Coordinates of C-alpha atoms in Angstrom, one line a residue:
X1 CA 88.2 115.4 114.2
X2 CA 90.8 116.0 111.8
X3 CA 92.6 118.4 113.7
X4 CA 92.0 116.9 116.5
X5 CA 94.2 113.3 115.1
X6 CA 97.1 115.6 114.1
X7 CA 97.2 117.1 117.7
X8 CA 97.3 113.5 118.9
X9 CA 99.7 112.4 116.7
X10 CA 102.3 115.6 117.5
X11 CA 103.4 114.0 120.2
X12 CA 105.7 112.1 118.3
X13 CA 107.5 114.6 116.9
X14 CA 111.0 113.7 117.3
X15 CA 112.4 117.6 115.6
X16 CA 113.2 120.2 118.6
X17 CA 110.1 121.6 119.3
X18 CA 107.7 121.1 122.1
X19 CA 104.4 120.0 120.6
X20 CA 101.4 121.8 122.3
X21 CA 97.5 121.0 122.0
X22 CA 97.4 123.8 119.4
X23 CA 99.8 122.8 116.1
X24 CA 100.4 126.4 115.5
X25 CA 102.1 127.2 118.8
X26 CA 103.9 123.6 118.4
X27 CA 105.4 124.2 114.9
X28 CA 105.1 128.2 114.6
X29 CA 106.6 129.0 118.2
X30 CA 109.3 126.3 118.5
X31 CA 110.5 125.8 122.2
X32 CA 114.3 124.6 121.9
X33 CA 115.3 121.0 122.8
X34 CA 116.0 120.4 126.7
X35 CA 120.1 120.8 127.0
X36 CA 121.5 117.2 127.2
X37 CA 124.7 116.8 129.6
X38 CA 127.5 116.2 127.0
X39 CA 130.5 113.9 127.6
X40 CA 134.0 115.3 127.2
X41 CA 132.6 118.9 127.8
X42 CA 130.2 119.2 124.9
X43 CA 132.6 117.6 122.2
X44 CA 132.3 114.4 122.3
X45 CA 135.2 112.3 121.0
X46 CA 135.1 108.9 118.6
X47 CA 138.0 108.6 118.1
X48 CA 139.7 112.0 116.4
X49 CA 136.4 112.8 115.4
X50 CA 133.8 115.4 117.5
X51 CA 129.9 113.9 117.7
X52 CA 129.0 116.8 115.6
X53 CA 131.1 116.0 112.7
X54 CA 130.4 112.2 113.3
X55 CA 126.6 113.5 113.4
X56 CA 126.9 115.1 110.0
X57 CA 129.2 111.7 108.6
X58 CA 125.8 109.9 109.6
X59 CA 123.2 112.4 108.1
X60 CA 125.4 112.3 104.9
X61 CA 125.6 108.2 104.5
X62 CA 121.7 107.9 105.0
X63 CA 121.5 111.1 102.8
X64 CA 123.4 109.1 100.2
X65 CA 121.2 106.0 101.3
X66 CA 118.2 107.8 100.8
X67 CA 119.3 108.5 96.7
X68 CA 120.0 105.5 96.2
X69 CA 116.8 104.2 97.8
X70 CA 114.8 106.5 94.9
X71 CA 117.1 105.3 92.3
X72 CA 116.1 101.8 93.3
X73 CA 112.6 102.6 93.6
X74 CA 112.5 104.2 89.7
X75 CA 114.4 100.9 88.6
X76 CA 111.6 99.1 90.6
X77 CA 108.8 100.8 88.7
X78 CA 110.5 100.3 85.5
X79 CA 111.0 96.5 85.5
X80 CA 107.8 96.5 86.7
X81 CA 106.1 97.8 83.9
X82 CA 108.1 96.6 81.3
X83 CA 107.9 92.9 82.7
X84 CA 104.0 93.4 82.2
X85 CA 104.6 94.4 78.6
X86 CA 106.7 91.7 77.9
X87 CA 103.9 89.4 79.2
X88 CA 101.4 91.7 77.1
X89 CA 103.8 91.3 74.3
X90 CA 104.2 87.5 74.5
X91 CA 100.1 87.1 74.6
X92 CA 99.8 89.0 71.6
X93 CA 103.1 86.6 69.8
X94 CA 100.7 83.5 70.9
X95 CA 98.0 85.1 69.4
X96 CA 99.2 86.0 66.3
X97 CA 100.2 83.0 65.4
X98 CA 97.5 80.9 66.1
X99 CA 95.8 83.6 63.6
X100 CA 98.7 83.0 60.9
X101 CA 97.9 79.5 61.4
X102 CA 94.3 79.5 60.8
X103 CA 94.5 81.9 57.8
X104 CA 97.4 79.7 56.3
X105 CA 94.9 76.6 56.7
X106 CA 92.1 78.7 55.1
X107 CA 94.4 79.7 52.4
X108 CA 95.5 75.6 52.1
X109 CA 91.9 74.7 51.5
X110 CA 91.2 77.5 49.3
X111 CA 93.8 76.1 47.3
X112 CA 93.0 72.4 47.3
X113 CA 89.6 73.3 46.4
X114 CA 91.1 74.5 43.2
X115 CA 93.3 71.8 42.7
X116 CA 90.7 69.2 42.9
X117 CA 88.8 71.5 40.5
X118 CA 91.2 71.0 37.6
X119 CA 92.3 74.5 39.2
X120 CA 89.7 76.2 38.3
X121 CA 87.5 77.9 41.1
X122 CA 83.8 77.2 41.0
X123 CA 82.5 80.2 39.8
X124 CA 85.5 80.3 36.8
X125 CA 83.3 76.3 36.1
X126 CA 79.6 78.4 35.5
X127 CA 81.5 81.2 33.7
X128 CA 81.9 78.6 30.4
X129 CA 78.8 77.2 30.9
X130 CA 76.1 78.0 28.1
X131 CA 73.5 79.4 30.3
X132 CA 73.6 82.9 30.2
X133 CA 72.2 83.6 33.7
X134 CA 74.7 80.5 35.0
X135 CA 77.0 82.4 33.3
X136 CA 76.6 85.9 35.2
X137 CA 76.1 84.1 38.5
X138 CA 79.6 82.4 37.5
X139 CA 81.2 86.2 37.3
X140 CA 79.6 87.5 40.5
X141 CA 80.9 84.2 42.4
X142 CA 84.2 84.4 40.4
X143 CA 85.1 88.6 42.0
X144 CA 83.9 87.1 45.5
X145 CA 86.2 84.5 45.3
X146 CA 89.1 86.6 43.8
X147 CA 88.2 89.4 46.4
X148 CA 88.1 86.7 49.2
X149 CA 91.4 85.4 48.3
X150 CA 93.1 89.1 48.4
X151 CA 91.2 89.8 51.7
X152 CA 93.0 86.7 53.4
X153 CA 96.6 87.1 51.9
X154 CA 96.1 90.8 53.1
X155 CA 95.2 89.7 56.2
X156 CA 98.0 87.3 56.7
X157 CA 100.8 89.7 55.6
X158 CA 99.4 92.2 58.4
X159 CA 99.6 89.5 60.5
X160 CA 102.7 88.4 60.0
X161 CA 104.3 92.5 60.5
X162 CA 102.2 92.3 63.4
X163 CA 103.9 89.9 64.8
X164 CA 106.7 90.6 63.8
X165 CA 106.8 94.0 65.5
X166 CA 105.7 92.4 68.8
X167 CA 108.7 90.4 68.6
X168 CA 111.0 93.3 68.1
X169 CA 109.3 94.9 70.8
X170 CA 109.6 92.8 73.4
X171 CA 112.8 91.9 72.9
X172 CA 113.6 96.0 73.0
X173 CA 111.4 95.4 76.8
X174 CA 113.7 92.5 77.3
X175 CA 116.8 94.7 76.7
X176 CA 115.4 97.8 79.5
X177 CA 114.3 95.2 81.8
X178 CA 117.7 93.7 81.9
X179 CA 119.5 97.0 82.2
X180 CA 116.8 98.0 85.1
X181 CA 117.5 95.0 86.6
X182 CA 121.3 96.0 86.7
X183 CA 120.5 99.1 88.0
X184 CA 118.6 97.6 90.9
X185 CA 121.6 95.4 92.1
X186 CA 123.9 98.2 92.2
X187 CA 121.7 100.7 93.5
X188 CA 120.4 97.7 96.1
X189 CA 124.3 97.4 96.8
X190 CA 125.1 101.0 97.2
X191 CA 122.0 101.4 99.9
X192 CA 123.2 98.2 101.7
X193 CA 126.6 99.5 102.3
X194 CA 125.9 103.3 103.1
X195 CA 123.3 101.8 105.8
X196 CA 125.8 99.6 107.3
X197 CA 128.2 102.7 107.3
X198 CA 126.3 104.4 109.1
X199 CA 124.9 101.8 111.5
X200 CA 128.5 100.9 112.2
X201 CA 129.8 104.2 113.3
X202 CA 126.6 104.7 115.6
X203 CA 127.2 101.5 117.5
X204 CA 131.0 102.6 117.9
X205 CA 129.4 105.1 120.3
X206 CA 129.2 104.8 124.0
X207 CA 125.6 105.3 125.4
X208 CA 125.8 108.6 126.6
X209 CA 127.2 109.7 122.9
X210 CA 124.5 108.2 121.9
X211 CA 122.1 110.3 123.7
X212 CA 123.8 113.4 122.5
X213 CA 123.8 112.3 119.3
X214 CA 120.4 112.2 119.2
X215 CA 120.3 115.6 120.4
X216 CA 122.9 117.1 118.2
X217 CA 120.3 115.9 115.5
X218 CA 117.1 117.5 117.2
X219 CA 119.1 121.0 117.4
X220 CA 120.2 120.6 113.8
X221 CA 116.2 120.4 112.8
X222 CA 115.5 122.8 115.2
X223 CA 117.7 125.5 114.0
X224 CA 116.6 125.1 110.7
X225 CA 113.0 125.6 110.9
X226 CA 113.6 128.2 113.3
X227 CA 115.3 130.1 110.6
X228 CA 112.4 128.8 108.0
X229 CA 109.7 130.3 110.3
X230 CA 111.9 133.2 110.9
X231 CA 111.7 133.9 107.3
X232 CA 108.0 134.6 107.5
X233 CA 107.5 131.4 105.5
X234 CA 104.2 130.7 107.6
X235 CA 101.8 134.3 107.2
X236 CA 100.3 133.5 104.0
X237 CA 99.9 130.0 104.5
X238 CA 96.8 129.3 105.5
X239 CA 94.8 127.4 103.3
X240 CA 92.3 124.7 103.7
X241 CA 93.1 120.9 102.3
X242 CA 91.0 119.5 99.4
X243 CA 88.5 116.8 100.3
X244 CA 91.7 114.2 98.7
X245 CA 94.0 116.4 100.7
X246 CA 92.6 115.6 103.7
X247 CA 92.0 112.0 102.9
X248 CA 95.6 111.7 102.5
X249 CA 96.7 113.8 105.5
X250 CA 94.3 111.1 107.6
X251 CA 96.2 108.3 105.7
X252 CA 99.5 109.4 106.4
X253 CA 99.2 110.5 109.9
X254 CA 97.7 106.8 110.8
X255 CA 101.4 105.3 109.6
X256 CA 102.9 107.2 112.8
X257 CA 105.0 105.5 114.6
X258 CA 105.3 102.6 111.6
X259 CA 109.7 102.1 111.0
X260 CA 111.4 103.2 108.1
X261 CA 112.6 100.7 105.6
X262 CA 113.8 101.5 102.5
X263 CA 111.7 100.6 99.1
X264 CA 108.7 99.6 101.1
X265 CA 105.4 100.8 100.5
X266 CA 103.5 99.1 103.5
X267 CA 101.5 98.5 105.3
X268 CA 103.7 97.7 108.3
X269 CA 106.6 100.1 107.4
X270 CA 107.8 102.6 104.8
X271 CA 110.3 105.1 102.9
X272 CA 109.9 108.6 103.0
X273 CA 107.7 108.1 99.1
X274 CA 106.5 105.0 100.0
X275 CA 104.1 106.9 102.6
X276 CA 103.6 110.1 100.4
X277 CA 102.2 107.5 97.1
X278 CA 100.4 105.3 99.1
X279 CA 98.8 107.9 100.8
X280 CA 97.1 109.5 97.7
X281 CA 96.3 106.4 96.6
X282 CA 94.4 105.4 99.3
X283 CA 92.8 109.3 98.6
X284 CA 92.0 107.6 95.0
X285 CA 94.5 110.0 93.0
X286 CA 97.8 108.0 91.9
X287 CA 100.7 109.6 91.9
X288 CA 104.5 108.7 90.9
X289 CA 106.2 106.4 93.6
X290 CA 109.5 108.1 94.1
X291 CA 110.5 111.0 95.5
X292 CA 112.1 112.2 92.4
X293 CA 109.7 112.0 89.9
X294 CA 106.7 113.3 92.4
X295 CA 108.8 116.4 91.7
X296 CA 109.6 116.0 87.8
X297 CA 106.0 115.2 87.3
X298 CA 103.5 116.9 89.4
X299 CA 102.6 120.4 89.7
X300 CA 104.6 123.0 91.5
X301 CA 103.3 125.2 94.1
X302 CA 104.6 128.5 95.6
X303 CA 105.4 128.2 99.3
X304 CA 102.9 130.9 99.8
X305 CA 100.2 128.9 98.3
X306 CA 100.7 125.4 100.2
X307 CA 98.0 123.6 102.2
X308 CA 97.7 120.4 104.0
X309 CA 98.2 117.4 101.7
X310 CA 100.4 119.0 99.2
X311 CA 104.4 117.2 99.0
X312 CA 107.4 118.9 99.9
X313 CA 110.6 118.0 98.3
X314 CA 113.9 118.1 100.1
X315 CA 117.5 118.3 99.1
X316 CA 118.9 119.6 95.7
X317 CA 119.0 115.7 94.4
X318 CA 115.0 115.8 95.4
X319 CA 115.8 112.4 97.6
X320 CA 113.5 113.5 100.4
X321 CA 110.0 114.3 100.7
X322 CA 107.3 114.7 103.3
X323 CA 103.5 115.5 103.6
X324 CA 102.7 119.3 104.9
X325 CA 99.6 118.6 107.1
X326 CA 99.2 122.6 108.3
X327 CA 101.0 124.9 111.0
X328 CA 104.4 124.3 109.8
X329 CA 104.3 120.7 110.1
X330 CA 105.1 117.8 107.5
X331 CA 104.7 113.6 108.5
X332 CA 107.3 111.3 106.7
X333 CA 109.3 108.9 107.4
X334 CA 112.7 109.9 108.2
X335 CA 115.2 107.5 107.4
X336 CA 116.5 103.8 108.5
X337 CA 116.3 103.2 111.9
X338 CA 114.1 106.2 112.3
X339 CA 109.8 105.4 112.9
X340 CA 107.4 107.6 110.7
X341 CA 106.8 110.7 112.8
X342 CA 106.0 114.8 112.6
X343 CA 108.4 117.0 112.2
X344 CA 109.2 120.9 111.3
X345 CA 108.4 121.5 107.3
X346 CA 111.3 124.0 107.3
X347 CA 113.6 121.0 109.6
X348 CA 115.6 120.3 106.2
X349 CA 116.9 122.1 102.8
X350 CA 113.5 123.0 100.8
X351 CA 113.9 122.1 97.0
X352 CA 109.9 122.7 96.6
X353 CA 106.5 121.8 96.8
X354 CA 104.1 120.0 94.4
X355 CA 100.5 119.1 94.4
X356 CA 99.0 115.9 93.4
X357 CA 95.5 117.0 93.2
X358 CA 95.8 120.8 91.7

């Protein structure tokens, strides 16, 4: 059934290849993308600039888009967690003084016990009494009480370094929450404008640019995982998923079709690690939320060695990443304006590939 669902789902591919019944023929025998008829003889003109190089201007803003869009994500993450330890923190501040106050009350009566008791404590009273057996109960009483006493100014002096520690600490959390929070605006800024960059020369296009656009870009992926299966990258690789794997292979492949939008983490749309983290989560095995640290953190697996389920990291910066689902295939979600969808693994630059369940 399995199999069966990715079949189905190939049909979205939007790389250059013509997706078969079988994945292996779709992914491992490519067919090239249908020639487009090409305004201005195959060049295309915006202004002084050919579609291919206004092609590669695009892929480079949402490139740039996508970075920032992990950048955010981190800084997301971090405020996160560090707004829940503030909270954690100012529990335990709320807390701890309630506790000062009660031991400083304790400490109060203790004293005006003694006070009323021409200052001496009760068991100091039997100590001068005549009756010898008065007189050792008075001792016992007398180390209790003196033993007490130490106990509960020990106890408030902890307390009191406790809380002031927690104080200290969260205003440290205060401090990284605030300079996440920076981080976020500027990164949130930077993503805003390289989208609208990008966005702005495509709708400078006329519709038939458009079209060639579009299939300027399915060459591009085409060539490249031509040249990746060409490489032999596929004849060891032919392993079968874990029982998580294919969980979140399943999970993944079900968000076809679902847009791209950047930080999100559905369920109606998603970035490219949005889909890879929610995906083994739903397979009940965590994993880092951006694309960058899925690569910092998990473990790293030969090419040789990859089966379905296992991450594969793209670009040098790691701003990319996709699921491989077998045959030469990955599903992610592309980039803004882009649906999730199948593609060739070997489509873009390789950094590696990680497993979140070795």
């Amino acid at each position: 059934m399995y199999r069966r669902h990715c079949a189905t789902a190939a049909i979205t591919l939007v790389c250059a290849m013509a997706v078969l019944a079988t994945p292996v023929q779709a992914f491992a025998t490519p067919a090239p993308p249908t020639p487009t008829p090409a305004p201005s003889e195959g060049t295309g003109q915006t202004g002084k600039k050919s579609l291919e190089e206004v092609r590669q201007e695009i892929e480079g803003l949402y490139r740039a888009a996508g970075s920032a869009t992990d950048a955010y994500n981190l800084a997301e993450e971090k405020a996160k967690k560090q707004s829940g330890e503030i909270v954690k923190l100012a529990q335990a501040i709320v807390e701890g003084q309630a506790k000062i106050a009660e031991l400083k009350d304790r400490a109060g009566a203790q004293a005006r016990d003694e006070y009323r008791n021409a200052g001496l404590p009760p068991g100091a009273r039997l100590m001068l009494s005549g009756d010898p057996q008065l007189f050792l109960d008075g001792v016992s009483r007398a180390r209790q009480g003196q033993k007490a006493a130490k106990g509960l100014l020990g106890e408030l002096n902890r307390t009191q370094e406790d809380l002031e520690t927690y104080t200290q600490d969260a205003s440290t959390n205060w401090t990284k929450l605030e300079a996440n929070r920076v981080k976020q605006a500027k990164a949130k800024k930077k993503i805003n404008a390289q989208i609208a960059a990008a966005k702005e020369l495509e709708s400078q296009l006329e519709e038939e640019e458009r079209a060639r656009l579009l299939q300027l870009e399915q060459e591009a992926e085409y060539k490249s995982q031509t040249a990746w299966l060409s490489s032999g990258a596929l004849k060891e690789i032919n392993r079968e998923a874990s029982a998580t794997g294919k969980k979140a292979v399943a999970f993944a492949t079900a968000q076809i079709g679902l847009p791209y939008v950047w930080g999100a983490v559905g369920p109606k749309s998603y970035d490219c690690s949005g889909l890879t983290s929610r995906a083994w989560a739903s397979a009940g095995r965590p994993i880092p939320r951006t694309s960058q640290e899925q690569w910092r953190q998990l473990p790293h697996i030969a090419i040789k060695d990859m089966r379905p389920g296992d991450l594969i990291i793209y670009h040098g910066d790691a701003s990319h990443v996709g699921m491989y689902i077998g045959d030469g295939a990955i599903v992610h979600a592309p980039r803004p304006g882009r649906n999730v969808t199948l593609a060739g693994a070997g489509s873009m630059q390789i950094l590696g590939v990680v497993r979140p369940d070795h």
